[in-house]
Amino acid sequence: MSVSTNAPRTSRGTLRSTKPLDQLAEIKDLFDERRVGYSLDAPFYTDPTVFSMDMQGIFQKHWLFAASVAEVPEPGDYVTIEYGPTSLLVMRNDDGGVNVLHNVCRHRGARVLTAPSGSTGNLVCGYHSWTYSPEGDLIHASAPGETDFDKSCFGLKKAHSRIYAGLIFVCVADEPPTDFDETAKIFEPYLAPHDLSRTKIAYQQNIVEEGNWKLVMENNRECYHCDGHPELACSLFPTWGLTEETVPPHLEDVWQRNKESEAALEARCRRYGLPYEVVEELDTRIAGIRISREPLDGEGESFSPDGHRLSKKLLGELRDFRLGRCSMHLQPNSWFHFLGDHVITFGVFPINEHQTLVRTTWLVADDAVEGDDYDLEKLTHTWKQTNIQDKAFVELCQQGAASPAYEPGPYMKSEYQVEAFINWYVQRMQEHLA
Ligand code: FES
Ligand SMILES: [Fe+2]
C-alpha cells in the first residue's frame, strides 16, 4: 500500500496532554520537531499553555519596545503598557529619565492606575488609597492601630528601562539580556537624526487583531502579500524582499525603478552622512533586528499616493525630505518607519493566544501645526488602511491555525525573513525551556 504524498506530516492541532509536566514535555517536543522552512504547528498559534510559555520565555525575558519619548514629554506623564498578564507604568520622572513600575498595588494587588495614559504626581491606588511616589516608594497608607508596619518594604516593583534614539524599552527580567546595548549601537545612528525628542503625537491607533502575536510579527516580515495593500503600494516598492532571481515578470518595471531610486538615495545619504546599509540579524541576536534606509516610489518623501511629503516640517536636523524610509524591525514586538517628515512606531502587545493589540503612533515635528503643516487624514491614511488589511490577513491565518485541516505550510523564498523570525523564536524558547 502506498502512502499519499499529500498526507499530513502532522495532525497536531492541540496539545494532547492535560497534566502540566506532560504538557511541558510535549511543548519541548513540538519545538524539537519543528520543520525548518515551514510555519509552526497549530498549538503555537492557538494553545493557552504555549502562550503562557511565550510570555515567560520571550515577553518576560527580553527588552520590549514600550513607547516613544513623545508619549511622555513632561514629568509625571505616563503610559500603561499591558501584555499577557503584565501591566507596567512607563513614567517620565523629574530628572528627564523614565521609571518603569509594575502596576500592581503592594497591598492587595489592585491595578494602581487604570487609564491607558495620563499625567500624575503621586500614584494613588483606587482601592484603599495607598499612595506611591513617582519613583514607586510607598509614602502613605492609612494604618490605624498598626504598630509594626514598615512602608519601606512595600514600594511598587520596578522594571528595567532604556531610552535609545527616543525609543523607550522595558524589561521585566531580573537580569535583562546584556546584548541590547550592542543592538542599540546598530540602530541609534540610523534613527537619531530624526530626533524623536522634538516630535509630538499626531495620532495614535490601538487595534486588537484576532490573531496570535507571532502571526502579527510574521505578517510584517514579508511583502509577498503586498498586492493586498493598494494604498501602500503607491509609495512602498512592492518588490521588497525580492531578488533579481525571484522578481516576477509583472514587477520588472517596478524593480528597475526601485534600483534607480536606491542608487539616488544612497548618493543623498552619503552626502548627508546618513547610514543606509541593510543590517539584517533577525536570528543571530537575542534582540533580532533588521534596519535599512530604502527609497520610496514617486517623490520618494513619504507614504502618500505620489510619494510627496505629508508634513511640511522636517524632523530633527534633517536637510532633505527625500530620504525614503528608514525602517526597523526589532524583535520581539516592534517595527518602525522613520521618514523625513514623520515617524510611525508600531508596538505589538499580546493579550492572549488569539488576540494581539497593535499600537500605531504617528509622530510629527513638535512645531508642526495640524491643518497648516499637515492634514491628519492624509498623514494617517496609508497606514490606517494597511493596518486594516494586515489585521484581516492575520485573522485569516489565525482561523486557519484553529482548523482541524491546518498543517504547517512552506515559506516561499521571498518569505525568508518570516523563517528567520520563527527561527529566532524557536531558538529563544528552546534556550528558555532547556
Ligand atoms: S489594593 Fe491598593 S490600596 Fe488596597
Ligand atoms: Fe502587510
CSV table of C-alpha atoms and ligand atoms in Angstrom, one decimal:
chain,number,residue,atom,x,y,z
A,1,MET,CA,0.0,0.0,0.0
A,2,SER,CA,1.4,3.4,-0.9
A,3,VAL,CA,1.2,6.5,1.2
A,4,SER,CA,-0.2,9.6,-0.4
A,5,THR,CA,2.4,12.4,-0.6
A,6,ASN,CA,-0.4,14.7,0.4
A,7,ALA,CA,-0.9,13.0,3.7
A,8,PRO,CA,-0.4,15.5,6.6
A,9,ARG,CA,3.0,15.3,8.1
A,10,THR,CA,1.5,16.1,11.4
A,11,SER,CA,-2.1,16.4,12.5
A,12,ARG,CA,-1.3,18.1,15.8
A,13,GLY,CA,-4.0,20.6,16.3
A,14,THR,CA,-3.9,20.8,20.1
A,15,LEU,CA,-1.8,19.7,22.9
A,16,ARG,CA,-2.8,16.1,23.8
A,17,SER,CA,-1.7,16.1,27.4
A,18,THR,CA,-3.6,17.6,30.3
A,19,LYS,CA,-1.0,17.4,33.1
A,20,PRO,CA,1.3,20.4,33.3
A,21,LEU,CA,4.6,18.4,33.3
A,22,ASP,CA,3.4,16.3,30.4
A,23,GLN,CA,2.4,19.5,28.6
A,24,LEU,CA,5.8,20.9,29.1
A,25,ALA,CA,7.4,17.8,27.6
A,26,GLU,CA,5.0,17.9,24.7
A,27,ILE,CA,5.8,21.6,24.0
A,28,LYS,CA,9.5,20.8,24.1
A,29,ASP,CA,8.9,18.1,21.6
A,30,LEU,CA,7.0,20.5,19.3
A,31,PHE,CA,9.9,22.8,19.3
A,32,ASP,CA,12.4,19.9,18.7
A,33,GLU,CA,10.3,18.6,15.8
A,34,ARG,CA,9.8,21.9,14.2
A,35,ARG,CA,10.2,21.6,10.4
A,36,VAL,CA,12.6,24.3,9.2
A,37,GLY,CA,11.2,26.4,6.4
A,38,TYR,CA,7.6,25.7,7.4
A,39,SER,CA,5.1,27.6,9.5
A,40,LEU,CA,4.6,26.3,13.1
A,41,ASP,CA,2.3,23.6,14.4
A,42,ALA,CA,-1.1,24.8,15.3
A,43,PRO,CA,-0.7,24.8,19.2
A,44,PHE,CA,2.0,27.6,18.8
A,45,TYR,CA,-0.8,29.8,17.5
A,46,THR,CA,-3.8,28.5,19.4
A,47,ASP,CA,-2.8,27.0,22.7
A,48,PRO,CA,-3.1,28.9,26.0
A,49,THR,CA,-0.2,26.9,27.6
A,50,VAL,CA,2.1,27.8,24.7
A,51,PHE,CA,1.0,31.4,25.0
A,52,SER,CA,1.9,31.4,28.7
A,53,MET,CA,5.3,29.9,27.8
A,54,ASP,CA,5.8,32.7,25.2
A,55,MET,CA,5.1,35.3,27.9
A,56,GLN,CA,7.7,33.7,30.2
A,57,GLY,CA,10.3,32.9,27.6
A,58,ILE,CA,10.0,36.0,25.4
A,59,PHE,CA,8.0,38.8,26.9
A,60,GLN,CA,9.2,38.5,30.5
A,61,LYS,CA,12.9,38.0,29.4
A,62,HIS,CA,13.6,40.3,26.5
A,63,TRP,CA,13.8,44.1,26.0
A,64,LEU,CA,10.4,45.3,24.6
A,65,PHE,CA,9.5,48.5,22.8
A,66,ALA,CA,7.1,50.3,25.1
A,67,ALA,CA,6.6,53.8,23.8
A,68,SER,CA,8.5,56.8,22.4
A,69,VAL,CA,9.6,59.8,24.4
A,70,ALA,CA,7.0,61.9,22.6
A,71,GLU,CA,4.3,59.9,24.5
A,72,VAL,CA,5.6,61.1,27.9
A,73,PRO,CA,7.0,64.5,27.2
A,74,GLU,CA,6.6,66.1,30.7
A,75,PRO,CA,7.5,64.9,34.3
A,76,GLY,CA,4.5,62.9,35.6
A,77,ASP,CA,3.3,61.8,32.2
A,78,TYR,CA,2.7,58.1,31.9
A,79,VAL,CA,1.5,55.4,29.6
A,80,THR,CA,0.3,52.0,30.7
A,81,ILE,CA,1.7,49.0,28.8
A,82,GLU,CA,-0.1,45.7,29.0
A,83,TYR,CA,0.8,42.3,27.6
A,84,GLY,CA,-0.2,38.9,28.7
A,85,PRO,CA,-0.7,39.2,32.5
A,86,THR,CA,1.7,42.1,32.8
A,87,SER,CA,0.8,45.7,33.4
A,88,LEU,CA,3.5,48.4,33.5
A,89,LEU,CA,3.5,52.1,34.1
A,90,VAL,CA,6.1,53.9,32.0
A,91,MET,CA,6.5,57.3,33.7
A,92,ARG,CA,8.6,60.4,32.9
A,93,ASN,CA,10.5,61.4,36.0
A,94,ASP,CA,11.7,64.9,37.2
A,95,ASP,CA,15.2,64.2,36.0
A,96,GLY,CA,14.1,63.7,32.4
A,97,GLY,CA,14.5,59.9,32.7
A,98,VAL,CA,11.9,57.3,32.7
A,99,ASN,CA,10.7,55.0,35.6
A,100,VAL,CA,9.0,51.7,34.8
A,101,LEU,CA,6.8,50.4,37.6
A,102,HIS,CA,4.7,47.3,37.9
A,103,ASN,CA,1.1,48.5,38.0
A,104,VAL,CA,0.3,46.1,40.9
A,105,CYS,CA,-0.5,47.6,44.3
A,106,ARG,CA,1.6,46.1,47.1
A,107,HIS,CA,-1.5,46.0,49.4
A,108,ARG,CA,-3.8,43.5,47.7
A,109,GLY,CA,-2.7,43.7,44.1
A,110,ALA,CA,-5.2,46.2,42.6
A,111,ARG,CA,-4.2,48.0,39.4
A,112,VAL,CA,-2.9,51.3,40.7
A,113,LEU,CA,-3.6,53.4,37.6
A,114,THR,CA,-6.3,52.3,35.2
A,115,ALA,CA,-6.1,54.9,32.4
A,116,PRO,CA,-4.1,54.0,29.2
A,117,SER,CA,-2.2,57.2,29.6
A,118,GLY,CA,-2.2,60.4,31.6
A,119,SER,CA,-0.3,62.7,34.0
A,120,THR,CA,0.0,62.3,37.7
A,121,GLY,CA,2.1,63.4,40.7
A,122,ASN,CA,1.9,60.6,43.3
A,123,LEU,CA,0.2,57.4,42.4
A,124,VAL,CA,-2.9,56.6,44.4
A,125,CYS,CA,-4.4,53.2,44.4
A,126,GLY,CA,-8.2,53.4,43.9
A,127,TYR,CA,-8.9,50.6,46.3
A,128,HIS,CA,-7.6,51.6,49.8
A,129,SER,CA,-5.7,54.8,48.8
A,130,TRP,CA,-2.2,53.5,49.3
A,131,THR,CA,-0.1,56.3,47.8
A,132,TYR,CA,3.2,55.9,46.0
A,133,SER,CA,5.8,58.5,44.9
A,134,PRO,CA,6.6,58.7,41.2
A,135,GLU,CA,9.6,56.6,42.0
A,136,GLY,CA,7.3,53.9,43.4
A,137,ASP,CA,8.0,54.3,47.1
A,138,LEU,CA,5.0,53.8,49.4
A,139,ILE,CA,4.6,57.2,51.0
A,140,HIS,CA,1.2,56.9,52.6
A,141,ALA,CA,-1.0,54.1,53.8
A,142,SER,CA,-3.6,54.8,56.5
A,143,ALA,CA,-2.9,52.1,59.0
A,144,PRO,CA,-5.0,52.6,62.2
A,145,GLY,CA,-3.7,50.5,65.0
A,146,GLU,CA,-0.8,49.1,63.1
A,147,THR,CA,2.4,49.4,65.1
A,148,ASP,CA,4.9,47.5,63.1
A,149,PHE,CA,4.0,48.3,59.5
A,150,ASP,CA,7.1,49.3,57.6
A,151,LYS,CA,6.2,51.3,54.5
A,152,SER,CA,9.7,51.0,53.1
A,153,CYS,CA,9.0,47.3,52.4
A,154,PHE,CA,6.1,47.9,50.1
A,155,GLY,CA,7.2,50.1,47.2
A,156,LEU,CA,5.9,49.3,43.7
A,157,LYS,CA,8.1,46.8,42.0
A,158,LYS,CA,10.4,48.3,39.4
A,159,ALA,CA,11.4,47.1,35.9
A,160,HIS,CA,14.4,48.0,33.8
A,161,SER,CA,14.2,50.7,31.2
A,162,ARG,CA,16.4,52.2,28.5
A,163,ILE,CA,16.0,55.1,26.1
A,164,TYR,CA,17.8,54.9,22.7
A,165,ALA,CA,17.1,57.3,19.9
A,166,GLY,CA,14.0,58.5,21.7
A,167,LEU,CA,12.5,55.0,21.9
A,168,ILE,CA,11.7,53.6,25.4
A,169,PHE,CA,12.4,50.0,26.0
A,170,VAL,CA,11.4,48.0,29.1
A,171,CYS,CA,12.5,44.6,30.5
A,172,VAL,CA,10.9,42.9,33.5
A,173,ALA,CA,13.5,40.2,33.9
A,174,ASP,CA,15.7,40.4,37.0
A,175,GLU,CA,18.7,40.3,34.7
A,176,PRO,CA,18.0,41.7,31.3
A,177,PRO,CA,19.8,40.5,28.2
A,178,THR,CA,23.1,42.3,28.1
A,179,ASP,CA,23.5,42.4,24.3
A,180,PHE,CA,20.8,45.1,24.0
A,181,ASP,CA,23.4,47.9,24.2
A,182,GLU,CA,25.1,46.4,21.2
A,183,THR,CA,21.8,46.3,19.3
A,184,ALA,CA,21.2,49.9,20.1
A,185,LYS,CA,24.6,50.8,18.7
A,186,ILE,CA,23.4,49.4,15.4
A,187,PHE,CA,20.2,51.3,15.2
A,188,GLU,CA,20.9,54.6,17.0
A,189,PRO,CA,22.9,56.2,14.2
A,190,TYR,CA,20.1,55.5,11.7
A,191,LEU,CA,17.3,56.8,13.9
A,192,ALA,CA,18.9,59.6,16.0
A,193,PRO,CA,18.9,62.2,13.1
A,194,HIS,CA,15.1,62.2,13.2
A,195,ASP,CA,15.2,63.4,16.8
A,196,LEU,CA,12.1,62.0,18.5
A,197,SER,CA,12.7,64.3,21.4
A,198,ARG,CA,11.4,67.1,19.2
A,199,THR,CA,8.3,65.3,17.9
A,200,LYS,CA,4.7,65.1,19.1
A,201,ILE,CA,1.9,62.6,18.7
A,202,ALA,CA,-0.2,63.4,15.7
A,203,TYR,CA,-2.4,60.3,16.1
A,204,GLN,CA,-2.4,57.0,17.9
A,205,GLN,CA,-4.4,54.0,17.0
A,206,ASN,CA,-4.9,50.8,19.0
A,207,ILE,CA,-6.3,47.9,17.2
A,208,VAL,CA,-6.9,44.4,18.5
A,209,GLU,CA,-6.1,41.8,16.0
A,210,GLU,CA,-7.8,38.4,16.4
A,211,GLY,CA,-4.5,36.6,16.0
A,212,ASN,CA,-1.5,35.2,17.9
A,213,TRP,CA,1.3,37.7,18.3
A,214,LYS,CA,3.6,35.6,16.2
A,215,LEU,CA,1.3,35.8,13.2
A,216,VAL,CA,1.3,39.6,13.6
A,217,MET,CA,5.1,39.6,13.5
A,218,GLU,CA,5.3,37.0,10.7
A,219,ASN,CA,2.9,39.1,8.6
A,220,ASN,CA,5.1,42.1,9.0
A,221,ARG,CA,8.2,40.3,7.7
A,222,GLU,CA,7.1,39.7,4.1
A,223,CYS,CA,5.7,41.6,1.2
A,224,TYR,CA,4.5,38.5,-0.7
A,225,HIS,CA,1.0,39.7,0.3
A,226,CYS,CA,1.6,43.4,-0.7
A,227,ASP,CA,-0.8,43.1,-3.6
A,228,GLY,CA,-3.3,43.4,-0.8
A,229,HIS,CA,-2.1,46.9,0.1
A,230,PRO,CA,-3.1,49.2,-2.8
A,231,GLU,CA,-2.6,52.4,-0.8
A,232,LEU,CA,0.9,51.3,0.5
A,233,ALA,CA,1.9,50.1,-2.9
A,234,CYS,CA,1.8,53.8,-4.2
A,235,SER,CA,4.9,54.6,-2.3
A,236,LEU,CA,6.4,51.4,-1.0
A,237,PHE,CA,8.0,49.4,-3.8
A,238,PRO,CA,6.2,46.1,-3.8
A,239,THR,CA,9.5,44.4,-4.8
A,240,TRP,CA,10.5,44.5,-1.1
A,241,GLY,CA,12.1,41.1,-0.1
A,242,LEU,CA,12.6,40.0,-3.7
A,243,THR,CA,15.9,39.4,-5.5
A,244,GLU,CA,17.0,39.5,-9.2
A,245,GLU,CA,16.1,35.8,-9.4
A,246,THR,CA,12.7,36.0,-7.7
A,247,VAL,CA,11.2,39.1,-9.1
A,248,PRO,CA,8.1,38.1,-11.1
A,249,PRO,CA,7.6,39.5,-14.7
A,250,HIS,CA,4.8,41.9,-13.8
A,251,LEU,CA,7.1,43.7,-11.3
A,252,GLU,CA,10.2,44.0,-13.6
A,253,ASP,CA,9.5,47.7,-14.4
A,254,VAL,CA,9.0,48.4,-10.7
A,255,TRP,CA,12.2,46.5,-9.9
A,256,GLN,CA,14.2,48.8,-12.3
A,257,ARG,CA,12.6,52.0,-10.9
A,258,ASN,CA,13.4,50.7,-7.4
A,259,LYS,CA,17.1,50.1,-8.4
A,260,GLU,CA,17.4,53.6,-9.8
A,261,SER,CA,15.8,55.2,-6.7
A,262,GLU,CA,18.1,53.2,-4.5
A,263,ALA,CA,21.2,54.5,-6.2
A,264,ALA,CA,19.9,58.1,-5.9
A,265,LEU,CA,19.0,57.6,-2.2
A,266,GLU,CA,22.4,56.2,-1.4
A,267,ALA,CA,24.1,59.1,-3.0
A,268,ARG,CA,22.0,61.5,-1.0
A,269,CYS,CA,22.6,59.6,2.2
A,270,ARG,CA,26.4,59.7,1.6
A,271,ARG,CA,26.1,63.5,1.1
A,272,TYR,CA,24.4,63.9,4.5
A,273,GLY,CA,26.4,61.3,6.3
A,274,LEU,CA,23.3,59.1,7.0
A,275,PRO,CA,23.7,55.4,7.2
A,276,TYR,CA,21.5,53.4,4.8
A,277,GLU,CA,23.1,49.9,4.5
A,278,VAL,CA,20.9,46.9,5.4
A,279,VAL,CA,21.8,45.3,8.7
A,280,GLU,CA,19.9,42.0,9.0
A,281,GLU,CA,20.4,40.0,12.1
A,282,LEU,CA,16.9,38.5,12.7
A,283,ASP,CA,18.1,35.2,14.1
A,284,THR,CA,21.7,35.8,15.2
A,285,ARG,CA,21.0,38.1,18.1
A,286,ILE,CA,18.9,38.0,21.3
A,287,ALA,CA,17.2,41.2,20.1
A,288,GLY,CA,16.7,40.2,16.4
A,289,ILE,CA,16.9,43.3,14.2
A,290,ARG,CA,16.7,44.4,10.6
A,291,ILE,CA,17.3,48.0,9.7
A,292,SER,CA,17.9,49.9,6.5
A,293,ARG,CA,17.1,53.1,4.6
A,294,GLU,CA,15.2,52.3,1.5
A,295,PRO,CA,13.7,54.5,-1.3
A,296,LEU,CA,10.1,55.3,-1.7
A,297,ASP,CA,8.4,55.5,-5.1
A,298,GLY,CA,7.3,58.7,-6.7
A,299,GLU,CA,8.7,61.8,-5.0
A,300,GLY,CA,10.4,59.5,-2.5
A,301,GLU,CA,9.5,61.5,0.5
A,302,SER,CA,6.6,59.9,2.3
A,303,PHE,CA,3.7,57.4,2.4
A,304,SER,CA,1.4,59.5,0.2
A,305,PRO,CA,-0.2,58.5,-3.2
A,306,ASP,CA,2.6,60.3,-5.1
A,307,GLY,CA,5.3,59.9,-2.5
A,308,HIS,CA,5.1,63.6,-1.7
A,309,ARG,CA,5.7,64.9,1.9
A,310,LEU,CA,2.7,64.6,4.3
A,311,SER,CA,4.0,67.2,6.8
A,312,LYS,CA,5.8,70.5,5.8
A,313,LYS,CA,8.1,70.3,8.8
A,314,LEU,CA,11.3,68.4,8.6
A,315,LEU,CA,12.3,66.3,11.6
A,316,GLY,CA,15.4,67.0,13.7
A,317,GLU,CA,18.3,68.5,11.8
A,318,LEU,CA,17.5,66.7,8.5
A,319,ARG,CA,18.0,68.9,5.5
A,320,ASP,CA,16.1,66.9,2.9
A,321,PHE,CA,12.7,65.4,2.6
A,322,ARG,CA,13.7,62.9,0.0
A,323,LEU,CA,15.1,60.3,2.4
A,324,GLY,CA,12.8,57.4,1.7
A,325,ARG,CA,12.0,55.4,4.8
A,326,CYS,CA,14.4,54.3,7.4
A,327,SER,CA,12.7,51.1,8.6
A,328,MET,CA,13.5,48.9,11.5
A,329,HIS,CA,12.0,45.6,12.6
A,330,LEU,CA,13.0,44.8,16.2
A,331,GLN,CA,12.1,41.5,17.8
A,332,PRO,CA,10.1,40.6,19.7
A,333,ASN,CA,7.5,43.3,19.4
A,334,SER,CA,8.0,46.3,17.2
A,335,TRP,CA,8.7,47.8,13.8
A,336,PHE,CA,9.2,51.5,12.7
A,337,HIS,CA,9.3,53.8,9.8
A,338,PHE,CA,11.4,56.9,10.1
A,339,LEU,CA,10.8,59.4,7.3
A,340,GLY,CA,12.0,63.0,6.7
A,341,ASP,CA,8.6,64.4,7.7
A,342,HIS,CA,7.2,61.9,10.2
A,343,VAL,CA,7.8,58.7,12.1
A,344,ILE,CA,5.5,55.8,12.6
A,345,THR,CA,6.0,53.4,15.5
A,346,PHE,CA,4.3,50.0,15.8
A,347,GLY,CA,4.2,48.2,19.2
A,348,VAL,CA,2.8,44.6,19.4
A,349,PHE,CA,1.3,43.7,22.8
A,350,PRO,CA,-0.1,40.1,23.1
A,351,ILE,CA,-3.4,39.8,25.0
A,352,ASN,CA,-3.8,36.1,24.9
A,353,GLU,CA,-3.1,33.2,22.4
A,354,HIS,CA,-5.6,34.5,19.8
A,355,GLN,CA,-5.6,38.3,20.4
A,356,THR,CA,-2.9,41.0,20.0
A,357,LEU,CA,-3.0,44.7,20.5
A,358,VAL,CA,-1.2,46.6,17.7
A,359,ARG,CA,-0.5,50.2,18.7
A,360,THR,CA,0.5,52.5,15.8
A,361,THR,CA,1.7,56.1,16.6
A,362,TRP,CA,2.3,58.8,14.1
A,363,LEU,CA,4.8,61.4,15.2
A,364,VAL,CA,5.4,64.8,13.5
A,365,ALA,CA,7.8,67.7,14.4
A,366,ASP,CA,6.6,69.3,17.6
A,367,ASP,CA,6.2,72.7,15.9
A,368,ALA,CA,4.1,71.2,13.1
A,369,VAL,CA,0.5,72.6,13.2
A,370,GLU,CA,-2.4,70.4,12.2
A,371,GLY,CA,-4.3,71.9,9.3
A,372,ASP,CA,-1.4,74.2,8.3
A,373,ASP,CA,1.6,71.9,8.2
A,374,TYR,CA,-0.2,68.6,7.9
A,375,ASP,CA,-3.6,67.1,7.2
A,376,LEU,CA,-4.3,64.4,9.8
A,377,GLU,CA,-6.5,62.3,7.5
A,378,LYS,CA,-3.8,62.4,4.7
A,379,LEU,CA,-1.0,61.8,7.2
A,380,THR,CA,-2.6,58.6,8.6
A,381,HIS,CA,-4.5,57.3,5.6
A,382,THR,CA,-2.0,54.9,4.1
A,383,TRP,CA,-1.1,53.1,7.3
A,384,LYS,CA,-4.6,53.1,8.7
A,385,GLN,CA,-5.7,51.3,5.5
A,386,THR,CA,-2.7,49.0,5.6
A,387,ASN,CA,-3.3,48.1,9.2
A,388,ILE,CA,-6.9,47.2,8.5
A,389,GLN,CA,-5.7,45.0,5.6
A,390,ASP,CA,-3.0,43.4,7.7
A,391,LYS,CA,-5.4,42.7,10.5
A,392,ALA,CA,-7.6,40.8,8.1
A,393,PHE,CA,-4.7,38.7,6.8
A,394,VAL,CA,-3.5,37.9,10.3
A,395,GLU,CA,-7.1,36.9,11.3
A,396,LEU,CA,-7.5,34.6,8.3
A,397,CYS,CA,-4.3,32.8,9.4
A,398,GLN,CA,-5.5,32.5,13.0
A,399,GLN,CA,-8.8,30.9,11.8
A,400,GLY,CA,-6.7,28.6,9.6
A,401,ALA,CA,-4.5,27.5,12.5
A,402,ALA,CA,-7.5,26.7,14.6
A,403,SER,CA,-9.0,24.5,11.9
A,404,PRO,CA,-8.6,20.7,12.1
A,405,ALA,CA,-7.3,20.8,8.5
A,406,TYR,CA,-4.4,23.0,9.3
A,407,GLU,CA,-0.8,21.7,8.9
A,408,PRO,CA,2.4,23.8,8.6
A,409,GLY,CA,3.0,25.1,5.1
A,410,PRO,CA,6.2,26.1,3.4
A,411,TYR,CA,7.6,29.6,3.5
A,412,MET,CA,8.5,30.9,0.0
A,413,LYS,CA,11.9,32.3,-0.9
A,414,SER,CA,10.6,35.8,-0.6
A,415,GLU,CA,9.4,35.0,2.9
A,416,TYR,CA,13.0,34.2,4.2
A,417,GLN,CA,12.6,36.9,6.9
A,418,VAL,CA,9.5,35.1,8.3
A,419,GLU,CA,11.5,31.9,8.5
A,420,ALA,CA,14.3,33.9,10.3
A,421,PHE,CA,11.8,35.3,12.8
A,422,ILE,CA,10.4,31.9,13.5
A,423,ASN,CA,14.0,30.5,13.8
A,424,TRP,CA,14.8,33.3,16.3
A,425,TYR,CA,11.6,32.4,18.3
A,426,VAL,CA,12.4,28.7,18.4
A,427,GLN,CA,16.0,29.3,19.5
A,428,ARG,CA,15.0,31.7,22.2
A,429,MET,CA,12.3,29.4,23.5
A,430,GLN,CA,14.5,26.3,23.4
A,431,GLU,CA,17.0,28.2,25.5
A,432,HIS,CA,14.3,29.2,27.9
A,433,LEU,CA,12.9,25.6,28.2
A,434,ALA,CA,16.3,23.9,28.4
B,1,FES,S1,-5.2,47.1,46.9
B,1,FES,FE1,-4.2,49.1,46.6
B,1,FES,S2,-4.6,50.1,48.4
B,1,FES,FE2,-5.6,48.2,48.7
B,2,FE,FE,1.0,43.9,5.1
